[in-house]
PDB file of C-alpha atoms in Angstrom:
ATOM      1  CA  MET A   1      58.266 119.743 163.360  1.00  0.00           C
ATOM      2  CA  LYS A   2      55.544 122.234 162.352  1.00  0.00           C
ATOM      3  CA  ASN A   3      57.561 123.226 159.291  1.00  0.00           C
ATOM      4  CA  ILE A   4      57.885 119.612 158.174  1.00  0.00           C
ATOM      5  CA  SER A   5      54.147 118.939 158.582  1.00  0.00           C
ATOM      6  CA  MET A   6      53.303 122.159 156.677  1.00  0.00           C
ATOM      7  CA  LEU A   7      55.702 121.180 153.907  1.00  0.00           C
ATOM      8  CA  LEU A   8      54.168 117.695 153.769  1.00  0.00           C
ATOM      9  CA  TYR A   9      50.661 119.225 153.648  1.00  0.00           C
ATOM     10  CA  PHE A  10      51.539 121.537 150.700  1.00  0.00           C
ATOM     11  CA  PHE A  11      53.251 118.640 148.928  1.00  0.00           C
ATOM     12  CA  LEU A  12      50.067 116.527 149.220  1.00  0.00           C
ATOM     13  CA  VAL A  13      47.915 119.431 147.983  1.00  0.00           C
ATOM     14  CA  PHE A  14      50.270 119.898 145.029  1.00  0.00           C
ATOM     15  CA  LEU A  15      50.082 116.179 144.146  1.00  0.00           C
ATOM     16  CA  SER A  16      46.291 116.103 144.357  1.00  0.00           C
ATOM     17  CA  SER A  17      46.042 119.074 141.983  1.00  0.00           C
ATOM     18  CA  CYS A  18      48.055 117.121 139.400  1.00  0.00           C
ATOM     19  CA  TYR A  19      45.551 114.246 139.419  1.00  0.00           C
ATOM     20  CA  GLU A  20      44.514 113.378 135.863  1.00  0.00           C
ATOM     21  CA  ASP A  21      40.845 114.035 135.158  1.00  0.00           C
ATOM     22  CA  LEU A  22      39.305 111.005 133.439  1.00  0.00           C
ATOM     23  CA  GLY A  23      35.947 112.655 132.696  1.00  0.00           C
ATOM     24  CA  ASN A  24      34.001 111.975 129.528  1.00  0.00           C
ATOM     25  CA  TYR A  25      34.269 115.062 127.350  1.00  0.00           C
ATOM     26  CA  ASP A  26      32.591 114.166 124.071  1.00  0.00           C
ATOM     27  CA  TYR A  27      32.502 117.584 122.416  1.00  0.00           C
ATOM     28  CA  HIS A  28      31.025 118.126 118.958  1.00  0.00           C
ATOM     29  CA  GLU A  29      30.409 121.068 116.674  1.00  0.00           C
ATOM     30  CA  ILE A  30      27.043 122.793 116.939  1.00  0.00           C
ATOM     31  CA  ASN A  31      25.167 122.791 113.658  1.00  0.00           C
ATOM     32  CA  ARG A  32      24.307 126.456 113.133  1.00  0.00           C
ATOM     33  CA  ILE A  33      21.896 127.923 110.617  1.00  0.00           C
ATOM     34  CA  GLU A  34      24.088 130.406 108.802  1.00  0.00           C
ATOM     35  CA  ARG A  35      21.758 131.912 106.246  1.00  0.00           C
ATOM     36  CA  VAL A  36      18.077 131.903 105.300  1.00  0.00           C
ATOM     37  CA  GLN A  37      17.061 133.001 101.807  1.00  0.00           C
ATOM     38  CA  GLY A  38      13.536 133.789 100.682  1.00  0.00           C
ATOM     39  CA  LEU A  39      12.499 135.398 103.968  1.00  0.00           C
ATOM     40  CA  ASP A  40      12.555 139.198 104.008  1.00  0.00           C
ATOM     41  CA  SER A  41      12.673 141.246 107.200  1.00  0.00           C
ATOM     42  CA  VAL A  42       9.433 143.020 106.175  1.00  0.00           C
ATOM     43  CA  ILE A  43       6.685 141.330 104.152  1.00  0.00           C
ATOM     44  CA  ARG A  44       3.751 143.346 102.823  1.00  0.00           C
ATOM     45  CA  ILE A  45       0.521 141.586 101.936  1.00  0.00           C
ATOM     46  CA  VAL A  46      -3.077 142.516 101.173  1.00  0.00           C
ATOM     47  CA  GLN A  47      -5.686 141.217 103.600  1.00  0.00           C
ATOM     48  CA  PHE A  48      -7.467 138.054 102.322  1.00  0.00           C
ATOM     49  CA  ASP A  49      -4.594 137.248  99.969  1.00  0.00           C
ATOM     50  CA  THR A  50      -2.489 134.071 100.205  1.00  0.00           C
ATOM     51  CA  LEU A  51       0.891 134.407 101.907  1.00  0.00           C
ATOM     52  CA  ARG A  52       3.528 132.087 100.437  1.00  0.00           C
ATOM     53  CA  ILE A  53       7.047 131.863 101.862  1.00  0.00           C
ATOM     54  CA  ARG A  54       9.479 129.170 100.735  1.00  0.00           C
ATOM     55  CA  PRO A  55      12.694 129.634 102.685  1.00  0.00           C
ATOM     56  CA  ILE A  56      16.003 128.020 101.768  1.00  0.00           C
ATOM     57  CA  PHE A  57      18.595 127.747 104.516  1.00  0.00           C
ATOM     58  CA  GLU A  58      22.217 126.718 104.839  1.00  0.00           C
ATOM     59  CA  ALA A  59      23.727 125.211 107.974  1.00  0.00           C
ATOM     60  CA  SER A  60      27.325 124.819 109.097  1.00  0.00           C
ATOM     61  CA  GLY A  61      27.076 121.021 109.311  1.00  0.00           C
ATOM     62  CA  TYR A  62      24.140 119.318 107.651  1.00  0.00           C
ATOM     63  CA  SER A  63      21.277 121.054 105.842  1.00  0.00           C
ATOM     64  CA  ASP A  64      18.931 118.128 105.178  1.00  0.00           C
ATOM     65  CA  PRO A  65      15.394 119.537 105.704  1.00  0.00           C
ATOM     66  CA  GLU A  66      14.293 116.238 107.301  1.00  0.00           C
ATOM     67  CA  GLN A  67      16.741 116.830 110.180  1.00  0.00           C
ATOM     68  CA  PHE A  68      14.827 119.943 111.298  1.00  0.00           C
ATOM     69  CA  SER A  69      11.357 120.865 112.518  1.00  0.00           C
ATOM     70  CA  TYR A  70       9.708 124.199 111.729  1.00  0.00           C
ATOM     71  CA  GLU A  71       7.290 126.667 113.285  1.00  0.00           C
ATOM     72  CA  TRP A  72       5.812 129.829 111.842  1.00  0.00           C
ATOM     73  CA  GLU A  73       4.665 132.241 114.523  1.00  0.00           C
ATOM     74  CA  ILE A  74       2.500 135.329 113.926  1.00  0.00           C
ATOM     75  CA  SER A  75       1.713 137.557 116.914  1.00  0.00           C
ATOM     76  CA  ALA A  76       2.947 134.867 119.357  1.00  0.00           C
ATOM     77  CA  LYS A  77       0.644 132.218 117.830  1.00  0.00           C
ATOM     78  CA  ILE A  78       1.877 129.180 115.874  1.00  0.00           C
ATOM     79  CA  VAL A  79       0.149 129.177 112.462  1.00  0.00           C
ATOM     80  CA  SER A  80       2.082 126.382 110.720  1.00  0.00           C
ATOM     81  CA  THR A  81       4.622 123.633 111.394  1.00  0.00           C
ATOM     82  CA  GLU A  82       5.619 123.065 107.773  1.00  0.00           C
ATOM     83  CA  MET A  83       8.876 124.210 106.200  1.00  0.00           C
ATOM     84  CA  ASN A  84       7.047 126.328 103.615  1.00  0.00           C
ATOM     85  CA  LEU A  85       4.357 128.717 104.772  1.00  0.00           C
ATOM     86  CA  GLU A  86       1.190 128.983 102.731  1.00  0.00           C
ATOM     87  CA  MET A  87      -1.768 130.596 104.449  1.00  0.00           C
ATOM     88  CA  TRP A  88      -4.795 132.680 103.692  1.00  0.00           C
ATOM     89  CA  VAL A  89      -4.366 136.014 105.474  1.00  0.00           C
ATOM     90  CA  ASN A  90      -7.585 136.687 107.336  1.00  0.00           C
ATOM     91  CA  LEU A  91      -5.876 138.701 110.074  1.00  0.00           C
ATOM     92  CA  PRO A  92      -6.736 142.308 110.991  1.00  0.00           C
ATOM     93  CA  TYR A  93      -4.895 145.155 109.284  1.00  0.00           C
ATOM     94  CA  GLY A  94      -1.638 146.325 110.748  1.00  0.00           C
ATOM     95  CA  ASP A  95       1.903 145.381 111.639  1.00  0.00           C
ATOM     96  CA  LYS A  96       2.444 141.874 113.051  1.00  0.00           C
ATOM     97  CA  ASN A  97       5.619 140.589 114.711  1.00  0.00           C
ATOM     98  CA  CYS A  98       6.472 137.158 113.333  1.00  0.00           C
ATOM     99  CA  ARG A  99       9.155 134.496 113.652  1.00  0.00           C
ATOM    100  CA  PHE A 100      10.336 131.521 111.657  1.00  0.00           C
ATOM    101  CA  ILE A 101      11.712 128.968 114.122  1.00  0.00           C
ATOM    102  CA  ILE A 102      13.965 126.131 112.976  1.00  0.00           C
ATOM    103  CA  THR A 103      14.715 123.360 115.488  1.00  0.00           C
ATOM    104  CA  ASP A 104      17.531 120.880 114.901  1.00  0.00           C
ATOM    105  CA  LYS A 105      16.012 117.458 115.691  1.00  0.00           C
ATOM    106  CA  VAL A 106      19.433 115.886 116.314  1.00  0.00           C
ATOM    107  CA  GLN A 107      20.981 118.484 118.634  1.00  0.00           C
ATOM    108  CA  GLY A 108      17.866 120.274 119.902  1.00  0.00           C
ATOM    109  CA  ASN A 109      19.109 123.771 119.000  1.00  0.00           C
ATOM    110  CA  LYS A 110      16.546 126.409 118.042  1.00  0.00           C
ATOM    111  CA  PHE A 111      17.189 129.229 115.600  1.00  0.00           C
ATOM    112  CA  TYR A 112      14.885 132.251 115.406  1.00  0.00           C
ATOM    113  CA  PHE A 113      14.404 134.439 112.344  1.00  0.00           C
ATOM    114  CA  PRO A 114      12.147 137.414 113.123  1.00  0.00           C
ATOM    115  CA  PHE A 115      10.259 139.348 110.464  1.00  0.00           C
ATOM    116  CA  ARG A 116       7.355 141.794 110.263  1.00  0.00           C
ATOM    117  CA  LEU A 117       4.128 141.205 108.395  1.00  0.00           C
ATOM    118  CA  LEU A 118       2.373 144.374 107.207  1.00  0.00           C
ATOM    119  CA  ILE A 119      -1.255 143.644 106.336  1.00  0.00           C
ATOM    120  CA  THR A 120      -2.972 146.281 104.234  1.00  0.00           C
ATOM    121  CA  SER A 121      -6.335 146.631 102.513  1.00  0.00           C
ATOM    122  CA  GLU A 122      -6.791 146.758  98.780  1.00  0.00           C
ATOM    123  CA  ARG A 123      -8.491 149.948  97.714  1.00  0.00           C
ATOM    124  CA  ALA A 124      -9.481 151.197  94.310  1.00  0.00           C
ATOM    125  CA  GLY A 125      -7.771 154.379  93.146  1.00  0.00           C
ATOM    126  CA  ASP A 126      -9.689 157.634  92.756  1.00  0.00           C
TER     127      ASP A 126
END
């Protein structure tokens, strides 16, 4: 009798594991930023000059600039939320860690593009 009840138990466990899952699995491709042009890994600029960066990017799905939001970060501080960066550099001399952050408004994905900003002083030659 024990063998029959054990066999019945394993049979029920086997049947329950074959139950069809009716979950909602609406998968879609993630739109990835594949390439950014016009943004170098190191940018040198003279203090009190105007920094102009006009990046062009390509995405795996859609690349419409209106579908994204932008942030330019210098030394962990947001300096602009426009796609193109144009700012007067009144920062102290030295090496600054920076990031260009692109956020997909539709999917909510963020893409980070780090770069360094080297700020120098303009000096007359001897």
